[in-house]
Tab-separated table of C-alpha atoms in Angstrom:
chain	number	residue	atom	x	y	z
A	1	MET	CA	-83.905	-58.413	28.258
A	2	THR	CA	-80.255	-58.833	27.454
A	3	THR	CA	-78.700	-61.911	26.045
A	4	THR	CA	-75.298	-63.107	27.038
A	5	GLU	CA	-73.089	-64.350	24.268
A	6	VAL	CA	-70.923	-67.303	25.153
A	7	THR	CA	-67.563	-67.192	23.515
A	8	PRO	CA	-66.353	-70.699	22.637
A	9	THR	CA	-63.115	-71.672	24.267
A	10	PRO	CA	-60.409	-72.143	21.626
A	11	ARG	CA	-59.186	-75.696	21.338
A	12	LYS	CA	-55.548	-76.321	21.975
A	13	THR	CA	-53.575	-77.403	19.000
A	14	GLY	CA	-50.474	-79.539	18.957
A	15	LYS	CA	-49.678	-83.164	19.513
A	16	PRO	CA	-52.612	-85.343	20.555
A	17	VAL	CA	-52.698	-86.407	24.169
A	18	THR	CA	-51.686	-90.054	24.501
A	19	GLN	CA	-52.183	-92.258	27.484
A	20	LEU	CA	-49.457	-94.340	29.081
A	21	GLY	CA	-50.984	-97.532	27.703
A	22	ASP	CA	-50.896	-96.137	24.151
A	23	ARG	CA	-47.214	-95.279	24.480
A	24	ILE	CA	-46.406	-98.717	25.899
A	25	PHE	CA	-48.301	-100.461	23.091
A	26	ALA	CA	-46.686	-98.315	20.388
A	27	GLY	CA	-43.235	-98.953	21.819
A	28	SER	CA	-43.874	-102.683	22.111
A	29	ALA	CA	-45.074	-102.898	18.519
A	30	LYS	CA	-42.076	-100.935	17.269
A	31	GLY	CA	-39.708	-103.065	19.320
A	32	ALA	CA	-41.276	-106.278	18.000
A	33	GLY	CA	-40.825	-105.069	14.419
A	34	ILE	CA	-37.192	-104.167	15.034
A	35	LEU	CA	-36.601	-107.503	16.789
A	36	ILE	CA	-37.937	-109.414	13.789
A	37	LEU	CA	-35.561	-107.552	11.480
A	38	VAL	CA	-32.633	-108.211	13.834
A	39	VAL	CA	-33.437	-111.925	14.030
A	40	LEU	CA	-33.803	-112.114	10.243
A	41	ALA	CA	-30.453	-110.383	9.763
A	42	GLY	CA	-28.877	-112.730	12.323
A	43	VAL	CA	-30.181	-115.806	10.494
A	44	ALA	CA	-28.869	-114.466	7.184
A	45	ALA	CA	-25.465	-113.699	8.720
A	46	PHE	CA	-25.233	-117.174	10.280
A	47	LEU	CA	-26.133	-118.938	7.037
A	48	LEU	CA	-23.703	-116.823	5.040
A	49	SER	CA	-20.816	-117.335	7.449
A	50	GLU	CA	-21.346	-121.094	7.712
A	51	ALA	CA	-21.887	-121.516	3.961
A	52	PHE	CA	-18.818	-119.482	2.977
A	53	PRO	CA	-16.318	-122.400	3.337
A	54	ALA	CA	-18.416	-124.469	0.912
A	55	ILE	CA	-18.758	-121.533	-1.481
A	56	VAL	CA	-14.986	-121.027	-1.796
A	57	ALA	CA	-13.985	-124.722	-1.552
A	58	PRO	CA	-12.786	-126.563	-4.673
A	59	ALA	CA	-15.201	-128.988	-6.291
A	60	ASP	CA	-13.191	-132.128	-5.431
A	61	GLU	CA	-13.631	-131.450	-1.691
A	62	LEU	CA	-17.412	-131.106	-1.786
A	63	PRO	CA	-19.914	-134.008	-1.594
A	64	GLY	CA	-19.917	-136.036	-4.810
A	65	ASP	CA	-16.762	-134.307	-6.081
A	66	GLN	CA	-18.890	-131.690	-7.795
A	67	SER	CA	-19.237	-127.945	-7.605
A	68	LEU	CA	-21.672	-126.328	-5.213
A	69	LEU	CA	-23.871	-125.184	-8.099
A	70	VAL	CA	-24.151	-128.726	-9.458
A	71	TYR	CA	-24.899	-129.979	-5.935
A	72	VAL	CA	-27.604	-127.417	-5.140
A	73	TRP	CA	-29.320	-127.128	-8.532
A	74	PRO	CA	-31.214	-130.484	-8.471
A	75	LEU	CA	-32.354	-129.763	-4.912
A	76	LEU	CA	-33.544	-126.275	-5.844
A	77	PHE	CA	-35.306	-127.650	-8.922
A	78	GLY	CA	-37.129	-130.291	-6.863
A	79	THR	CA	-38.107	-127.704	-4.252
A	80	LEU	CA	-39.578	-125.323	-6.821
A	81	LEU	CA	-41.290	-128.104	-8.793
A	82	SER	CA	-43.036	-129.668	-5.795
A	83	ALA	CA	-44.062	-126.296	-4.364
A	84	PHE	CA	-45.370	-125.030	-7.709
A	85	LEU	CA	-47.339	-128.238	-8.259
A	86	ALA	CA	-48.871	-127.923	-4.790
A	87	LEU	CA	-49.775	-124.291	-5.434
A	88	VAL	CA	-51.415	-125.071	-8.784
A	89	VAL	CA	-53.563	-127.777	-7.194
A	90	ALA	CA	-54.379	-126.068	-3.890
A	91	THR	CA	-55.160	-122.483	-4.938
A	92	PRO	CA	-58.240	-123.103	-7.162
A	93	LEU	CA	-59.567	-125.654	-4.683
A	94	ALA	CA	-59.040	-123.254	-1.767
A	95	ILE	CA	-60.867	-120.448	-3.599
A	96	CYS	CA	-63.812	-122.739	-4.331
A	97	VAL	CA	-63.997	-123.951	-0.716
A	98	ALA	CA	-63.731	-120.379	0.600
A	99	LEU	CA	-66.508	-119.166	-1.720
A	100	PHE	CA	-68.747	-122.073	-0.739
A	101	ILE	CA	-68.240	-121.377	2.972
A	102	SER	CA	-68.686	-117.614	2.665
A	103	HIS	CA	-71.483	-117.286	0.080
A	104	TYR	CA	-73.226	-120.593	-0.591
A	105	ALA	CA	-73.346	-122.842	2.476
A	106	PRO	CA	-75.976	-122.372	5.215
A	107	ARG	CA	-74.658	-120.712	8.370
A	108	ARG	CA	-74.395	-123.873	10.502
A	109	LEU	CA	-72.800	-125.901	7.726
A	110	ALA	CA	-70.402	-123.054	6.911
A	111	GLN	CA	-69.212	-122.815	10.524
A	112	GLY	CA	-68.657	-126.559	10.827
A	113	LEU	CA	-66.922	-126.805	7.482
A	114	GLY	CA	-64.725	-123.814	8.348
A	115	TYR	CA	-63.622	-125.465	11.600
A	116	LEU	CA	-62.963	-128.732	9.781
A	117	VAL	CA	-60.781	-127.076	7.150
A	118	ASP	CA	-58.878	-125.149	9.826
A	119	LEU	CA	-58.181	-128.396	11.681
A	120	LEU	CA	-56.221	-129.660	8.688
A	121	ALA	CA	-53.513	-127.153	9.585
A	122	ALA	CA	-53.103	-128.816	13.006
A	123	VAL	CA	-52.197	-132.232	11.580
A	124	PRO	CA	-48.423	-132.876	11.914
A	125	SER	CA	-46.490	-133.017	8.676
A	126	ILE	CA	-45.182	-136.498	9.436
A	127	VAL	CA	-48.778	-137.763	9.498
A	128	TYR	CA	-49.325	-136.295	6.035
A	129	GLY	CA	-46.116	-137.984	4.914
A	130	LEU	CA	-47.195	-141.383	6.211
A	131	TRP	CA	-50.632	-140.951	4.610
A	132	GLY	CA	-49.024	-140.033	1.317
A	133	ALA	CA	-46.523	-142.919	1.347
A	134	TRP	CA	-48.810	-145.686	2.584
A	135	THR	CA	-52.236	-144.684	1.241
A	136	LEU	CA	-52.090	-142.114	-1.541
A	137	ALA	CA	-48.998	-143.468	-3.292
A	138	PRO	CA	-50.298	-147.041	-3.864
A	139	ALA	CA	-53.721	-145.665	-4.826
A	140	SER	CA	-52.146	-143.397	-7.449
A	141	VAL	CA	-50.487	-146.185	-9.441
A	142	GLY	CA	-53.608	-146.804	-11.518
A	143	LEU	CA	-53.977	-143.100	-12.283
A	144	THR	CA	-50.324	-142.667	-13.249
A	145	THR	CA	-50.530	-145.751	-15.476
A	146	TRP	CA	-53.538	-144.243	-17.255
A	147	LEU	CA	-51.774	-140.891	-17.600
A	148	ASN	CA	-48.730	-142.581	-19.093
A	149	GLU	CA	-50.815	-144.643	-21.483
A	150	TYR	CA	-52.951	-141.839	-22.882
A	151	LEU	CA	-50.887	-138.707	-22.149
A	152	GLY	CA	-47.396	-140.125	-22.330
A	153	TRP	CA	-46.520	-137.745	-25.161
A	154	ILE	CA	-46.503	-134.945	-22.558
A	155	PRO	CA	-43.124	-134.761	-20.764
A	156	LEU	CA	-44.876	-134.582	-17.390
A	157	PHE	CA	-46.255	-138.108	-17.848
A	158	ALA	CA	-43.558	-139.712	-19.992
A	159	GLY	CA	-42.818	-142.525	-17.550
A	160	PRO	CA	-41.727	-145.198	-16.903
A	161	VAL	CA	-44.413	-145.421	-14.251
A	162	SER	CA	-43.270	-145.964	-10.679
A	163	THR	CA	-44.565	-149.246	-9.255
A	164	THR	CA	-44.602	-147.881	-5.705
A	165	GLY	CA	-46.375	-144.597	-6.503
A	166	ARG	CA	-43.836	-142.564	-4.540
A	167	THR	CA	-43.512	-139.879	-7.173
A	168	MET	CA	-43.274	-136.121	-7.463
A	169	LEU	CA	-46.987	-136.052	-8.338
A	170	VAL	CA	-47.904	-137.633	-4.999
A	171	ALA	CA	-45.520	-135.324	-3.146
A	172	GLY	CA	-47.154	-132.314	-4.799
A	173	LEU	CA	-50.637	-133.570	-3.888
A	174	VAL	CA	-49.609	-134.094	-0.258
A	175	LEU	CA	-48.178	-130.572	-0.114
A	176	ALA	CA	-51.375	-129.256	-1.703
A	177	VAL	CA	-53.452	-130.782	1.089
A	178	MET	CA	-51.067	-129.290	3.653
A	179	ILE	CA	-51.282	-125.729	2.334
A	180	LEU	CA	-55.005	-125.911	1.542
A	181	PRO	CA	-56.207	-124.737	4.998
A	182	ILE	CA	-53.806	-121.757	4.957
A	183	ILE	CA	-55.016	-120.421	1.614
A	184	THR	CA	-58.650	-121.254	2.398
A	185	ALA	CA	-58.613	-119.433	5.746
A	186	VAL	CA	-57.153	-116.246	4.271
A	187	ALA	CA	-59.437	-116.296	1.216
A	188	ARG	CA	-62.530	-116.979	3.334
A	189	GLU	CA	-61.901	-114.044	5.649
A	190	VAL	CA	-61.183	-111.719	2.725
A	191	PHE	CA	-64.331	-112.759	0.860
A	192	LEU	CA	-66.406	-112.167	3.998
A	193	GLN	CA	-65.089	-108.592	4.150
A	194	THR	CA	-66.626	-107.688	0.784
A	195	PRO	CA	-68.914	-104.663	1.338
A	196	LYS	CA	-72.561	-105.718	1.372
A	197	LEU	CA	-73.471	-102.671	-0.697
A	198	HIS	CA	-71.307	-103.981	-3.547
A	199	GLU	CA	-73.003	-107.375	-3.461
A	200	GLU	CA	-76.508	-105.936	-3.159
A	201	ALA	CA	-75.849	-103.465	-5.962
A	202	ALA	CA	-74.749	-106.250	-8.294
A	203	LEU	CA	-77.819	-108.329	-7.433
A	204	ALA	CA	-80.096	-105.313	-7.858
A	205	LEU	CA	-78.740	-104.782	-11.374
A	206	GLY	CA	-79.879	-108.287	-12.294
A	207	ALA	CA	-76.683	-110.268	-11.744
A	208	THR	CA	-76.929	-113.887	-10.687
A	209	ARG	CA	-75.138	-115.034	-7.554
A	210	TRP	CA	-72.160	-116.288	-9.547
A	211	GLU	CA	-72.006	-113.072	-11.581
A	212	MET	CA	-72.111	-111.081	-8.338
A	213	ILE	CA	-69.224	-113.159	-6.959
A	214	ARG	CA	-67.265	-112.796	-10.190
A	215	MET	CA	-67.761	-109.021	-10.452
A	216	ALA	CA	-67.760	-107.953	-6.778
A	217	VAL	CA	-66.338	-110.580	-4.420
A	218	ILE	CA	-63.375	-111.982	-6.327
A	219	PRO	CA	-61.974	-108.590	-7.440
A	220	PHE	CA	-62.270	-107.301	-3.869
A	221	GLY	CA	-60.429	-110.294	-2.403
A	222	ARG	CA	-57.833	-110.778	-5.129
A	223	SER	CA	-54.951	-109.292	-3.167
A	224	GLY	CA	-55.875	-111.364	-0.119
A	225	VAL	CA	-55.987	-114.543	-2.191
A	226	ILE	CA	-52.535	-113.741	-3.569
A	227	SER	CA	-51.235	-113.175	-0.044
A	228	GLY	CA	-52.688	-116.494	1.126
A	229	ALA	CA	-51.258	-118.312	-1.886
A	230	MET	CA	-47.797	-116.890	-1.233
A	231	LEU	CA	-48.093	-117.860	2.436
A	232	GLY	CA	-48.972	-121.397	1.406
A	233	LEU	CA	-46.113	-121.401	-1.096
A	234	GLY	CA	-43.713	-120.505	1.709
A	235	ARG	CA	-44.996	-123.496	3.692
A	236	ALA	CA	-44.566	-125.785	0.705
A	237	LEU	CA	-41.031	-124.559	-0.011
A	238	GLY	CA	-39.866	-125.357	3.506
A	239	GLU	CA	-41.716	-128.616	4.087
A	240	THR	CA	-39.383	-131.406	5.214
A	241	MET	CA	-40.759	-134.627	6.661
A	242	ALA	CA	-43.721	-135.164	4.333
A	243	VAL	CA	-41.532	-134.848	1.234
A	244	ALA	CA	-38.732	-136.946	2.755
A	245	ILE	CA	-41.158	-139.795	3.497
A	246	VAL	CA	-43.055	-139.721	0.206
A	247	LEU	CA	-40.392	-139.146	-2.460
A	248	SER	CA	-38.246	-141.881	-3.966
A	249	VAL	CA	-35.156	-139.759	-4.597
A	250	SER	CA	-32.563	-140.320	-7.316
A	251	GLY	CA	-31.101	-136.829	-7.644
A	252	VAL	CA	-32.072	-136.266	-11.287
A	253	VAL	CA	-33.465	-133.086	-12.817
A	254	THR	CA	-36.648	-133.970	-14.671
A	255	PHE	CA	-40.172	-132.687	-15.199
A	256	ASN	CA	-41.482	-136.260	-15.215
A	257	LEU	CA	-44.019	-136.455	-12.398
A	258	ILE	CA	-44.819	-140.186	-12.430
A	259	SER	CA	-41.456	-141.982	-12.648
A	260	SER	CA	-39.411	-143.464	-9.820
A	261	GLY	CA	-36.529	-141.058	-10.521
A	262	ASN	CA	-37.250	-137.800	-8.701
A	263	PRO	CA	-35.230	-134.817	-7.538
A	264	SER	CA	-35.134	-134.213	-3.813
A	265	THR	CA	-35.899	-130.905	-2.096
A	266	ILE	CA	-33.530	-128.722	-0.121
A	267	ALA	CA	-35.316	-129.118	3.205
A	268	ALA	CA	-35.726	-132.892	2.871
A	269	ASN	CA	-32.107	-133.340	1.807
A	270	ILE	CA	-30.855	-131.379	4.824
A	271	ALA	CA	-33.007	-133.454	7.190
A	272	LEU	CA	-31.810	-136.755	5.701
A	273	GLN	CA	-28.117	-135.938	5.259
A	274	PHE	CA	-27.275	-133.691	8.210
A	275	PRO	CA	-26.976	-136.376	10.968
A	276	GLU	CA	-24.232	-138.261	9.062
A	277	SER	CA	-22.397	-135.251	7.600
A	278	SER	CA	-19.222	-133.596	8.815
A	279	GLY	CA	-16.735	-130.998	7.659
A	280	LEU	CA	-17.426	-129.385	4.312
A	281	ALA	CA	-20.494	-131.579	3.828
A	282	VAL	CA	-22.198	-129.681	6.656
A	283	ASN	CA	-21.170	-126.376	5.088
A	284	ALA	CA	-22.609	-127.524	1.758
A	285	LEU	CA	-25.920	-128.377	3.434
A	286	ILE	CA	-26.001	-124.965	5.097
A	287	ALA	CA	-25.219	-123.376	1.719
A	288	SER	CA	-28.276	-125.112	0.285
A	289	GLY	CA	-30.252	-123.779	3.260
A	290	LEU	CA	-29.006	-120.291	2.377
A	291	VAL	CA	-30.379	-120.759	-1.143
A	292	LEU	CA	-33.751	-121.802	0.295
A	293	PHE	CA	-33.693	-118.755	2.576
A	294	LEU	CA	-33.087	-116.445	-0.384
A	295	VAL	CA	-35.822	-118.104	-2.448
A	296	THR	CA	-38.340	-117.768	0.381
A	297	LEU	CA	-37.360	-114.134	0.897
A	298	ALA	CA	-37.762	-113.446	-2.829
A	299	VAL	CA	-41.209	-115.096	-2.845
A	300	ASN	CA	-42.390	-112.935	0.054
A	301	MET	CA	-41.006	-109.772	-1.551
A	302	LEU	CA	-42.785	-110.628	-4.798
A	303	ALA	CA	-46.039	-111.222	-2.929
A	304	ARG	CA	-45.727	-107.879	-1.155
A	305	TYR	CA	-45.068	-106.148	-4.470
A	306	ILE	CA	-48.143	-107.734	-6.074
A	307	VAL	CA	-50.369	-106.896	-3.107
A	308	ASN	CA	-49.175	-103.276	-3.052
A	309	ARG	CA	-49.870	-102.932	-6.765
A	310	ARG	CA	-53.419	-104.249	-6.286
A	311	ARG	CA	-54.122	-102.107	-3.198
A	312	GLU	CA	-55.219	-99.023	-5.140
A	313	PHE	CA	-57.790	-101.097	-7.008
A	314	SER	CA	-59.190	-102.687	-3.851
A	315	GLY	CA	-62.832	-102.214	-3.036
A	316	ALA	CA	-61.799	-101.249	0.491
A	317	ASN	CA	-60.458	-97.959	-0.892
C-alpha cells in the first residue's frame, strides 16, 4: 500500500490583502487627522495675524495706556490660578469617586452613580455660574471668615474677607465641580481596565483591598489619570461664563483667595469686553486669546510627554 505525500502549497508573501472598506476607513482616519492639523494651524494663523497690530502698537494706544504685557499678565495669572485651584480640588476627589465606582460600590449602585457623575458634564456652564454666584458664594462667607481668622497668616487667606463671597476660592470650587465628571470618567475607565490577574495576585499574596488598589490599580491607571487631569485642566483654562458670573473682578495680581479684589481670566475678560471694544482694543483681546491658545497647547504637549514617559511602565505592556 502506497502513501501519497501532500506537498503544502507555499503561502504568498507580500502586502496583506485589504478590503475596500479597510482602505476607505484608513483614508478617512488619515484625512481626519490631517484636517485637525490644518484647522489648528488656521486658528493659530488667524490669532497671530489679528493680534499682530496690538503686539507692535505703542503702549499709549492700547487699553488702559499700558503695554500688552502689563495688560495680559493679570488675566493670565487669574486664568492659571483658578485652573490650578480647580485641578487641586477636583483630581483627588475624582480619583476617590472613580475607585469607589470601580472597586467598592455594588454593581447597581456603581452604574447609577456613574451615570449621575456623567450627567454633571451635561449641565451648562452658565447654570454652574448662577449656582456659584447665588448659592455657593453666600454660603462660603462663614468659611472664608473662619479661614481669615485662624489662617490669616497664610497669604492665601490674608483677607479682607469679601462680604459677597464672590471670590477666587468660589470660582475655583465651581470649576472643580465642572471638571470633576471629565477626570472621573477617564479614571474610572482606566481603573476598570486593570488586569484581573494583577488584582488577584496581590490579594493572593495577602494584600488588603486598599493595598491591592495602591500596588496594582493606581500604578496601572496613573497615565490615564494624568491624561484626564490635563483634559479637565484644558476645560478649566477656557471656561468663560461661570467665571464671569462668579468673580468680582478688580484686575489685581494676588494670591489672596478670599478677598473682593480678584484677577479676571482671559476667557471671561474676552466675553465681557468684546461687545463694546473696537480698533486696537479688539486686537488686544485677540492677543490675549493667542496667549490662552499657547498655554492650552503647552499643557496638552506636557500631558502627552508625561503619558509617553509612563507608557513603558504601564501594566498593559
